[in-house]
Coordinates of C-alpha atoms and ligand atoms in Angstrom, one line a residue:
X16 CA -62.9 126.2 -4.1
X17 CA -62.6 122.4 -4.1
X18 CA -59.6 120.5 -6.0
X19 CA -60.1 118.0 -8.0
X20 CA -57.7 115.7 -10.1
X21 CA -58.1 114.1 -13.9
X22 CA -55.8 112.0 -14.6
X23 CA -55.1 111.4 -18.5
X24 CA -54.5 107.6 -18.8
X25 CA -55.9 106.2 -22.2
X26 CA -52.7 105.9 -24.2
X27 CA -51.9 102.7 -25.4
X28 CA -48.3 102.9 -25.0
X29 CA -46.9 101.1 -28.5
X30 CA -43.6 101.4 -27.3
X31 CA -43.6 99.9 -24.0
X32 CA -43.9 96.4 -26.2
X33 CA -46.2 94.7 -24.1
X34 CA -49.7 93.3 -23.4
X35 CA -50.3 95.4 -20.3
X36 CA -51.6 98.8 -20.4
X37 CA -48.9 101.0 -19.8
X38 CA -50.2 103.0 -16.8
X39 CA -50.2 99.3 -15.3
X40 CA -46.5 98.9 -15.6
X41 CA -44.9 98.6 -12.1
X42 CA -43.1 100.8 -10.6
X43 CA -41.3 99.3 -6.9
X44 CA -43.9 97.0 -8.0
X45 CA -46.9 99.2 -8.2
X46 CA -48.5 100.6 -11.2
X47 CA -46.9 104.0 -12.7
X48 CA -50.8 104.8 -12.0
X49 CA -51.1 103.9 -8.7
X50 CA -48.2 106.8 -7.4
X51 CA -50.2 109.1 -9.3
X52 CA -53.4 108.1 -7.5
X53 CA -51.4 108.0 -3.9
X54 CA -50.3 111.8 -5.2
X55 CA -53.9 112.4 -5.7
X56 CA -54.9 111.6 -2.4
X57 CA -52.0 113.5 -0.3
X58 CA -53.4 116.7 -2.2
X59 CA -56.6 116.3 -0.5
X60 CA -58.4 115.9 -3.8
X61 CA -62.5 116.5 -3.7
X62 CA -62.4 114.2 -5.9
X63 CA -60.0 111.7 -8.8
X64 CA -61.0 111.6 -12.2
X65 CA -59.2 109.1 -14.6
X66 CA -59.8 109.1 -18.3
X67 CA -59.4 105.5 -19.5
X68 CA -59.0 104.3 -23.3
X69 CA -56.7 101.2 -23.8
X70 CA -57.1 98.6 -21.5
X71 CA -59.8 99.8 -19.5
X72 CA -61.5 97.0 -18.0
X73 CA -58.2 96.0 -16.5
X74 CA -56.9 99.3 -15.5
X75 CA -60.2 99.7 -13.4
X76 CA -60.0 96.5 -12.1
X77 CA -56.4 97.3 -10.5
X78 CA -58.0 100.1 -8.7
X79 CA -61.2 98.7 -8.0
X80 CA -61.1 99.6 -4.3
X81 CA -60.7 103.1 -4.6
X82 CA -62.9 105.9 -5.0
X83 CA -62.5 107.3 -8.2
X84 CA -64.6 108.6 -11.0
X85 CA -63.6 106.6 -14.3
X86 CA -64.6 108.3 -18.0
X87 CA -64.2 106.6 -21.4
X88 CA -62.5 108.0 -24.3
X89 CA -62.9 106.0 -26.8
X90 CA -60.9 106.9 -29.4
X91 CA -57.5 108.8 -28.7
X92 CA -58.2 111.8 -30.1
X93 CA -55.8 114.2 -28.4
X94 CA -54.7 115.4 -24.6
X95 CA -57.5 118.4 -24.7
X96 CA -60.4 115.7 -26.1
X97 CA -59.0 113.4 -23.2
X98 CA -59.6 116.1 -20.8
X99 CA -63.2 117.3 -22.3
X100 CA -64.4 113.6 -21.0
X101 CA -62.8 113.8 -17.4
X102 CA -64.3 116.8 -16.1
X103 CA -67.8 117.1 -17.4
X104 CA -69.7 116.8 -13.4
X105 CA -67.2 119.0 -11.7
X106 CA -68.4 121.8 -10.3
X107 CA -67.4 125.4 -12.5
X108 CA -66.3 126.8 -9.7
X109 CA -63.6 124.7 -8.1
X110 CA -60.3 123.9 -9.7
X111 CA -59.0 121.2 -11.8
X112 CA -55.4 119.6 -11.7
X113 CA -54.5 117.6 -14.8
X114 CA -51.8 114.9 -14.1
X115 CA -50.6 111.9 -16.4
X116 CA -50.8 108.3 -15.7
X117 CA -47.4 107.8 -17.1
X118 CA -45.8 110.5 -15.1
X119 CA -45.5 108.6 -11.9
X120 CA -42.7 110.7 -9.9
X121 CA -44.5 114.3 -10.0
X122 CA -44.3 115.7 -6.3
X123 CA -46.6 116.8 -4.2
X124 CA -44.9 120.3 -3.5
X125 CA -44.6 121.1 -7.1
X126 CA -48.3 120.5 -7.4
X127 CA -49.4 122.6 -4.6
X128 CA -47.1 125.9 -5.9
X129 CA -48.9 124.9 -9.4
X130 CA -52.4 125.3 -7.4
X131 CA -51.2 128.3 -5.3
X132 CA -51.2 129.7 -8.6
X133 CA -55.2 129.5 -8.9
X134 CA -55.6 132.0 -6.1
X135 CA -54.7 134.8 -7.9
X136 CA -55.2 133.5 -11.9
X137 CA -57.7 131.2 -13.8
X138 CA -55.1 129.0 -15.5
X139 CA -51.3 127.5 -14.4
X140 CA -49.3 125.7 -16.2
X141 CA -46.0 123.6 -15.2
X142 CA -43.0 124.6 -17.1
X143 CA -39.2 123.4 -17.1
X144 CA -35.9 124.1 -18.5
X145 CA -34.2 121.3 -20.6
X146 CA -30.6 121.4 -22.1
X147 CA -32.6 119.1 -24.6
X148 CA -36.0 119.9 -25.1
X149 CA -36.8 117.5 -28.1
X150 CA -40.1 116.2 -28.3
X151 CA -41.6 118.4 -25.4
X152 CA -44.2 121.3 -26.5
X153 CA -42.6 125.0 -26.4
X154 CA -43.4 127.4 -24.4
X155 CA -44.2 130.6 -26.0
X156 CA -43.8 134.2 -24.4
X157 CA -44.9 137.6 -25.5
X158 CA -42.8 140.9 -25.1
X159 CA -43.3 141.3 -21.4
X160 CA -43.0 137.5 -20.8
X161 CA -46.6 136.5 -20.4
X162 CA -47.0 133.2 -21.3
X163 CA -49.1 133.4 -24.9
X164 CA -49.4 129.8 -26.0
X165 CA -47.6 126.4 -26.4
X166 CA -46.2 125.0 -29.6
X167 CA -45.8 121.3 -30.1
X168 CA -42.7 119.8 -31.4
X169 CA -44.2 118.8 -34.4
X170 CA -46.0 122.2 -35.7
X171 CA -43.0 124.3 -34.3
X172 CA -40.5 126.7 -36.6
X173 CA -36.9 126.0 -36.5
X174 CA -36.8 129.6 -33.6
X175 CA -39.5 127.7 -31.8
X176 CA -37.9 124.6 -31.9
X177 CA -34.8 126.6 -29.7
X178 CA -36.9 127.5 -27.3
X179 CA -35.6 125.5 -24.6
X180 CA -38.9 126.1 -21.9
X181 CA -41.0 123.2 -22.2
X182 CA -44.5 121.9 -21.3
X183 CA -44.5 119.5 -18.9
X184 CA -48.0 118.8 -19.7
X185 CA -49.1 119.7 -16.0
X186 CA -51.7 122.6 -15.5
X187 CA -54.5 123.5 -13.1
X188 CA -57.6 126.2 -14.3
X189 CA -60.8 126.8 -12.9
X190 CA -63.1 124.7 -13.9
X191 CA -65.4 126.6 -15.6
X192 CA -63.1 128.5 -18.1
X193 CA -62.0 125.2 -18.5
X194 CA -64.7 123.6 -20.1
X195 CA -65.3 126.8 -21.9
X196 CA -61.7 127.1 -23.4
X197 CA -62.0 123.3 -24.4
X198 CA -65.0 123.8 -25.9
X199 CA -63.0 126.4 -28.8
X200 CA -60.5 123.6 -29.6
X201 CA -59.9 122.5 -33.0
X202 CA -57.7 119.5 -34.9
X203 CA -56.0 122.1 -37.0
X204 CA -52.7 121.1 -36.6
X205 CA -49.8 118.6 -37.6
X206 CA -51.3 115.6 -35.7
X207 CA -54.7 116.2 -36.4
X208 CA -55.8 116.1 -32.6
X209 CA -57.6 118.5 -29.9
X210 CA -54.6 119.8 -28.0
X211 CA -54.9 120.7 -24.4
X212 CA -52.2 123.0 -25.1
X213 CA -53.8 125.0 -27.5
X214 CA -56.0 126.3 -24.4
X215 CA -52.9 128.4 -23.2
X216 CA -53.3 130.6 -26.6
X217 CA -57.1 130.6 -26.2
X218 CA -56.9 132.0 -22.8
X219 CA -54.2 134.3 -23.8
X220 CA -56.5 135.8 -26.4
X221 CA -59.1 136.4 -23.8
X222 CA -56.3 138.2 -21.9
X223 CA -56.2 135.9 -19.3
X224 CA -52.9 136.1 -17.1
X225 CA -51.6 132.5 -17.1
X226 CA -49.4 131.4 -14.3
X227 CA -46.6 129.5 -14.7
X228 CA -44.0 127.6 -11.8
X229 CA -41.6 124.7 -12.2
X230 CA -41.1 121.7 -10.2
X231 CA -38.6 121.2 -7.3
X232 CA -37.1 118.6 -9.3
X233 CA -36.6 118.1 -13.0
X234 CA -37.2 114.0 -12.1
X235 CA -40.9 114.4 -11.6
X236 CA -41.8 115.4 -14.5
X237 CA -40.4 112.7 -16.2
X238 CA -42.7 110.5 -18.4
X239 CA -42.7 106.5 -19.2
X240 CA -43.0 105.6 -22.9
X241 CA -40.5 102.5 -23.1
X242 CA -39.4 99.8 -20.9
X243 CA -35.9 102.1 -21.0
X244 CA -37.6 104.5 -19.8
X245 CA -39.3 102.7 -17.2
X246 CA -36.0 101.3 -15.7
X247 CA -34.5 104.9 -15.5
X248 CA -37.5 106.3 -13.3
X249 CA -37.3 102.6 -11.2
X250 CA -33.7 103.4 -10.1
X251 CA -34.2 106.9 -10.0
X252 CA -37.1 106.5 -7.6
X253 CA -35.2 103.7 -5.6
X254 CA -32.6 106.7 -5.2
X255 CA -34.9 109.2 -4.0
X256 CA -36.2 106.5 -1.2
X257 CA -32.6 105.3 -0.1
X258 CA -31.6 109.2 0.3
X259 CA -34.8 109.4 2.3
X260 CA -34.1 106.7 4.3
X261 CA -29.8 107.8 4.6
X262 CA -31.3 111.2 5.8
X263 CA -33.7 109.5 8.6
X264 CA -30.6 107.5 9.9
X265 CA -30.4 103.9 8.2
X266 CA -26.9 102.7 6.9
X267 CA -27.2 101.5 3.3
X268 CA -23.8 100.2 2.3
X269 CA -24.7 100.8 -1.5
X270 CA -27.8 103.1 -2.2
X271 CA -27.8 101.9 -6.1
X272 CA -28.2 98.5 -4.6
X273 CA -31.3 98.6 -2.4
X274 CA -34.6 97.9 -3.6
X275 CA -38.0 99.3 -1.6
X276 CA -41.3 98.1 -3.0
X277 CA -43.5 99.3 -0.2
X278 CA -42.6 101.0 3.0
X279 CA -39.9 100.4 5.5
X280 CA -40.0 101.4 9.3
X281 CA -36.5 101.2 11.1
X282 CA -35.0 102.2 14.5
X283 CA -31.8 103.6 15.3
X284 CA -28.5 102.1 13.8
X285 CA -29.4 99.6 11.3
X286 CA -27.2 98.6 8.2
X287 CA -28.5 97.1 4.9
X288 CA -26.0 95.3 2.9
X289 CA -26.5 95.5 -1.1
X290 CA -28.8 93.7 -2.9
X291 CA -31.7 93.6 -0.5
X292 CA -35.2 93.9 -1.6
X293 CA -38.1 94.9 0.9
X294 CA -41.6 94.3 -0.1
X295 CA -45.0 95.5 1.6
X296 CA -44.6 96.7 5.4
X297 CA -41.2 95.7 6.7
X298 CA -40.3 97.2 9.9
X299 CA -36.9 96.9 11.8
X300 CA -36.2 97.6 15.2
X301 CA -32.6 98.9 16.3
X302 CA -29.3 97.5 15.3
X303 CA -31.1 95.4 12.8
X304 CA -28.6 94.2 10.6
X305 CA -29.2 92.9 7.0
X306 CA -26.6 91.2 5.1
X307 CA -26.3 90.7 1.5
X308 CA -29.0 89.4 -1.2
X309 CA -31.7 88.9 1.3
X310 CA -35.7 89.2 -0.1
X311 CA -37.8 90.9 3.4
X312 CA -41.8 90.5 2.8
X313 CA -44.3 91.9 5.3
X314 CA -42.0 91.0 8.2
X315 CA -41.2 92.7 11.7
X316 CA -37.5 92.3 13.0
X317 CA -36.6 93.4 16.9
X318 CA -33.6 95.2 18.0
X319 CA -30.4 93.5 17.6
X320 CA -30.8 90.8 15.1
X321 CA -28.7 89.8 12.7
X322 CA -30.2 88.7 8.8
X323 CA -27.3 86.9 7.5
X324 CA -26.8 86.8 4.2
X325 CA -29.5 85.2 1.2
X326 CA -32.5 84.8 3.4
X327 CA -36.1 85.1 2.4
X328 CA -38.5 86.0 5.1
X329 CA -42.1 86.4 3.9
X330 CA -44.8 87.6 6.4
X331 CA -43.2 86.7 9.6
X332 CA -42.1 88.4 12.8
X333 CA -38.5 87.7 14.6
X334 CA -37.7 88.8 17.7
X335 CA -34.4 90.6 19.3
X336 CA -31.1 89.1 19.2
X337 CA -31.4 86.2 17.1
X338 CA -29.6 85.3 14.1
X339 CA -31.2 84.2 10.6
X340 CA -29.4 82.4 7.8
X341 CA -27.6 82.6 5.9
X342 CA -29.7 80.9 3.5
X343 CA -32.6 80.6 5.8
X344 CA -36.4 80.3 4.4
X345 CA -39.3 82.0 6.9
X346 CA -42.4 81.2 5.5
X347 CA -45.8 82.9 6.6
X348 CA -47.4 82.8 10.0
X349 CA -43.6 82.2 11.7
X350 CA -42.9 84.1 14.9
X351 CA -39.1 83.4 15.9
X352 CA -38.8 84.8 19.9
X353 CA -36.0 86.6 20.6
X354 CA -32.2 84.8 20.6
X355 CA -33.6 82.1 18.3
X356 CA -31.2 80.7 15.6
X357 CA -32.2 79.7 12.7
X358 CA -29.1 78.5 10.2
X359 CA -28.5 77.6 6.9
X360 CA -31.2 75.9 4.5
X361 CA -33.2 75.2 7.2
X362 CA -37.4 76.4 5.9
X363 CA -39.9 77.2 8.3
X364 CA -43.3 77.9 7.6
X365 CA -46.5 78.3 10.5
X366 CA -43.8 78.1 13.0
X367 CA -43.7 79.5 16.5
X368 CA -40.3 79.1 18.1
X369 CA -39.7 80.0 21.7
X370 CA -36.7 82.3 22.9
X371 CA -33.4 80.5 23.0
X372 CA -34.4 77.2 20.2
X373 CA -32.4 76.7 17.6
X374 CA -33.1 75.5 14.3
X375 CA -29.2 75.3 12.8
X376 CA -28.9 73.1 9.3
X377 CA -31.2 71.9 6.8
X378 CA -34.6 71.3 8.2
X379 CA -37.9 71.7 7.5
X380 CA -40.7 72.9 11.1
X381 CA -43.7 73.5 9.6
X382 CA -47.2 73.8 11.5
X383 CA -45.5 73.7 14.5
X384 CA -45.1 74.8 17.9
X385 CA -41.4 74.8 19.8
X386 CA -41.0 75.7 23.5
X387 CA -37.8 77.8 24.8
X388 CA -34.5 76.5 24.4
X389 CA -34.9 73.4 22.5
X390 CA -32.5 72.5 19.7
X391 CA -33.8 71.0 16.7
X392 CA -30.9 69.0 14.6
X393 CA -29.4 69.0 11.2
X394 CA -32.2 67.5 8.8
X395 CA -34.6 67.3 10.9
X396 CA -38.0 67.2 9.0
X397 CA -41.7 67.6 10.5
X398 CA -44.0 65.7 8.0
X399 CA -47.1 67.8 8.6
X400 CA -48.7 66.5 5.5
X401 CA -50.3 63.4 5.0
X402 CA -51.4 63.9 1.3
X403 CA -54.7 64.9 2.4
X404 CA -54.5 67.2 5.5
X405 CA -51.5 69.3 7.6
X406 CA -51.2 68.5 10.8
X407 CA -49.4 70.4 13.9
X408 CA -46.5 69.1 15.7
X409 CA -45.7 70.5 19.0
X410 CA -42.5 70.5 21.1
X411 CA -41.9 71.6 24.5
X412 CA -39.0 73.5 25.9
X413 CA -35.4 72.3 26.5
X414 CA -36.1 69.2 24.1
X415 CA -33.4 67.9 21.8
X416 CA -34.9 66.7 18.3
X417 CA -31.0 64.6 16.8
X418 CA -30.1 65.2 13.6
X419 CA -32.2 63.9 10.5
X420 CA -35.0 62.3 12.9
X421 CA -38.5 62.8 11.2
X422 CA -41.4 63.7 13.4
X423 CA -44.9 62.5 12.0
X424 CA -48.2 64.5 12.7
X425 CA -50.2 65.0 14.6
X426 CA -47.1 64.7 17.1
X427 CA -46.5 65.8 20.8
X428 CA -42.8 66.4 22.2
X429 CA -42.9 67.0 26.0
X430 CA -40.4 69.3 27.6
X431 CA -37.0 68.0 28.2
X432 CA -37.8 65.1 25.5
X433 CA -34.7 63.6 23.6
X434 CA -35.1 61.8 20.4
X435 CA -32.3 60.1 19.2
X436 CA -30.7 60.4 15.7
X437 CA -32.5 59.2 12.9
X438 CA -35.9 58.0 14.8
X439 CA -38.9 58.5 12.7
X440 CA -41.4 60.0 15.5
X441 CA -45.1 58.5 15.7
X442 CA -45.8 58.8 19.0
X443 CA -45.7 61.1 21.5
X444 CA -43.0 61.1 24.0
X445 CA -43.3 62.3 27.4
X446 CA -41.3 64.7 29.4
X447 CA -37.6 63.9 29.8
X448 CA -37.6 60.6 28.4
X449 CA -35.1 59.7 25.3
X450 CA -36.8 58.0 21.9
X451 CA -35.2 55.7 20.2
X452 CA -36.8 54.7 16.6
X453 CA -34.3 53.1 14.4
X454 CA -33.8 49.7 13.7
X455 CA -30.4 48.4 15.2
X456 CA -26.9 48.2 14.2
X457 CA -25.7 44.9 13.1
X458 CA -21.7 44.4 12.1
X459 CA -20.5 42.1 10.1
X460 CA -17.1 41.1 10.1
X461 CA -14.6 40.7 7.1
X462 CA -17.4 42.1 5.0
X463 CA -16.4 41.7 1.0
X464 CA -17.7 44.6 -0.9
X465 CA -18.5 43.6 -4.1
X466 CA -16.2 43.7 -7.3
X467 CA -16.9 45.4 -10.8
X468 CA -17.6 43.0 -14.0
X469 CA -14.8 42.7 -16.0
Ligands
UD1_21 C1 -47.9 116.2 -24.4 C2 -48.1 117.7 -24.6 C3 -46.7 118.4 -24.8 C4 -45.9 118.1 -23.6 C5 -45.8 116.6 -23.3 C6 -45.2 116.3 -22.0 C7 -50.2 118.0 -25.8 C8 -50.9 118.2 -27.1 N1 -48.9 117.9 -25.8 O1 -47.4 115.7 -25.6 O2 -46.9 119.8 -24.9 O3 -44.6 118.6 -23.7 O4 -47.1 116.0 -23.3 O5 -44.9 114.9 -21.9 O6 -50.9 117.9 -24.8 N2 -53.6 110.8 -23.7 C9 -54.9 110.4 -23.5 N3 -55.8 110.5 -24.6 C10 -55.4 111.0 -25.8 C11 -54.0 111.4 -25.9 C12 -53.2 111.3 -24.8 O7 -55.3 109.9 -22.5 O8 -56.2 111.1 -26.7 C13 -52.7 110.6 -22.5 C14 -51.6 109.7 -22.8 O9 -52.0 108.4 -22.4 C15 -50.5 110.2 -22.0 C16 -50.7 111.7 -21.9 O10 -52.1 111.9 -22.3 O11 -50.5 109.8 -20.7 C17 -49.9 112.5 -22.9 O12 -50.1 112.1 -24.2 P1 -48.9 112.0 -25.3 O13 -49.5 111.6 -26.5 O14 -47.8 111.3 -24.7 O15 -48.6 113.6 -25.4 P2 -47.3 114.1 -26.0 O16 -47.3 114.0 -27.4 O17 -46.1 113.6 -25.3
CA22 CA1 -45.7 111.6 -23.8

């Protein structure tokens, strides 16, 4: 008995206010779809079905690299029409698990005591208590509490309307009676559309025992029809990953202030000030600390080091004991050894700086290759770029670049080297030897500056 997913995903979402299809809107920057998808694929799925309406083209085109089976429905007929077009090549005999696009936080333990379920009963259907139940379908029991059908909001009585057990609009059934009980739907009701739902009375009728569980959390089953809603399940989920991350060890001063859009690997002791936000793969060694409203992208930090505060790293890797920022830039392809410095507004992008260099105030190193120990000087520019191609500068260890001097590409540095403040660099110099390339100080004496017009 295999398991396969169909995930409804066709609605246009009117409310969301926007151009995107609304299983596209990102959640810690990923589509609401794609967590259901990642879901998908922890459950071992045989196979993911997605039923596509609005916005196809461009939903497939966001998941074009993954293996999944994409059906049509046209028009939006209804949750049980949507599910006729998902599962017509599955197999009768294995199961099917329908999820929602839009319902990007369901778990994977709730789904697999949904499935359980299917070992013992042909149908299983996800259930909750809500203080508020408004809008949901009602769950509907007979005398010995079997589960006989499921009301919506909009065809229920005012004694269905209490009913305060809900649909979450999750269920799992054989295949087979599947297709057979959707077969029997009709659009008899108040929205004039084919109701999975309706296959719960259906089933009952055929005195089927249907099998209902709840999730672990009442979170997952939450559902993304507006932006507010969208913003409640981002911080919601963004709690859920910093209380992971609390329980595995990591200090985060202020949990409602830390963003993770990807995953985040950290050793033993490390502290994240508020406001950070890590993107992609960011993984952090021990004692890493992060200070405030800093933006970490696809980078690798070693034991030790210190992120001071407002710095942007971007696809780089930094080694133990150094110290970044604060207001530092790291551009892709840097590689900062270990006790490097890099200090305020300083940007450095194709970088490789060797343990011990410093890179303190307001420069720019780019395409460029530093030694060990060398310090580079307030405003010290490399002008890689020509207007046509980038070139590499590279600079030895032990060198001392003065402040604002300018070092022109293609440009060689030896070890030791000194350059003297405010020389533009053109040639190479050798090892231990001092440039000097400025022109020379003239004074003039009793100098009269000169006087505003009257
Ligand atoms: C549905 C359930 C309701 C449940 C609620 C939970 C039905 C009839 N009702 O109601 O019992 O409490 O979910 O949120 O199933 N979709 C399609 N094609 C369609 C219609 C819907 O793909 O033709 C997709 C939508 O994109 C959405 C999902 O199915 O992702 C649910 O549809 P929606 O219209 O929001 O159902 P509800 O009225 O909320
Ligand atoms: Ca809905």
């Amino acid at each position: 008995m295999k398991l396969h997913v169909v995930i409804l995903a066709a609605g246009k979402g009117t409310r969301m206010k926007s151009a995107l299809p609304k299983v596209l809107a990102p959640l810690a920057a990923k589509p609401l779809l794609w967590h259901v998808v990642e879901t998908a694929k922890n459950l071992d799925a045989a196979s993911i079905n997605i039923v596509v309406g609005h916005g196809a083209e461009h939903v497939k085109k966001a998941f074009a690299d993954e293996a999944i089976n994409w059906y049509l429905q046209t028009e939006q007929n209804g949750t049980g029409h949507a599910v006729k077009q998902g599962i017509p090549d599955l197999p009768d005999e294995d199961v099917a698990l329908v999820l929602y696009g839009d319902v990007p936080l369901i778990g994977q333990q709730t789904l697999t005591s949904l499935t359980d379920g299917l070992a013992k009963h042909d149908l299983a259907v996800l259930t909750a208590i809500l203080d508020n139940p408004i809008g949901y379908g009602r769950i509907l029991r007979d005398q010995k509490n079997k589960l006989s059908g499921i009301v919506e909001q909009k065809d229920a009585n005012e004694t269905q309307k209490a009913i305060t057990e809900i649909n979450t609009g999750i269920l799992a059934a054989n295949v087979g009676k599947l297709k057979q009980w959707l077969s029997a739907l009709s659009t008899d009701n108040a929205q004039g559309e084919e109701y999975l739902t309706d296959i719960v009375s259906i089933a009952y009728q055929q005195n089927e025992h249907i099998f209902a569980s709840q999730p672990q959390s009442i979170d997952e089953i939450n559902g993304v029809n507006s932006k507010v809603e969208l913003a409640t399940i981002e911080r919601r989920f963004q709690q859920i990953q910093a209380k992971q991350c609390l329980q595995q060890g990591l200090t985060i001063v202020d949990p409602s202030r830390f963003d993770l859009r990807g995953k985040l690997s950290f050793g033993q002791d490390c502290l994240i000030d508020i406001n950070t936000i890590f993107n992609g793969n960011v993984t952090l060694g021990d004692n890493v600390i992060i200070h405030a409203n800093c933006v970490l992208s696809d980078c690798e930090i070693d034991d030790n080091t210190v992120i001071h505060p407002n710095t942007v790293l971007e696809s780089c890797q930094i080694g133990a004991d150094a110290n970044i920022g604060p207001f530092a830039r790291i551009r892709p392809g840097t590689s900062l050894a270990d006790e490097t410095r890099i200090g305020n507004f300083v940007e450095l992008k194709n970088t490789q700086l060797g343990t011990g260099s410093k890179v303190n105030h307001l420069s720019y190193v780019g395409d460029s290759q530093v030694g060990e120990n060398t310090n580079i000087g307030a405003g010290v520019i490399t002008c890689n770029y020509d207007g046509a191609n980038k070139h590499k500068t590279v600079i030895g260890s032990n060198a001392f670049i003065g402040s604002n001097a300018q070092l022109v590409a293609p440009i060689k540095i030896e070890d030791g080297a000194t350059i003297a403040a405010g020389s533009t660099i053109t040639q190479k110099v050798p090892e231990k030897h001092l440039a000097v390339a400025r022109s020379k100080q003239r004074n003039i004496a009793d100098w009269n500056r000169p006087k505003k017009n009257k």
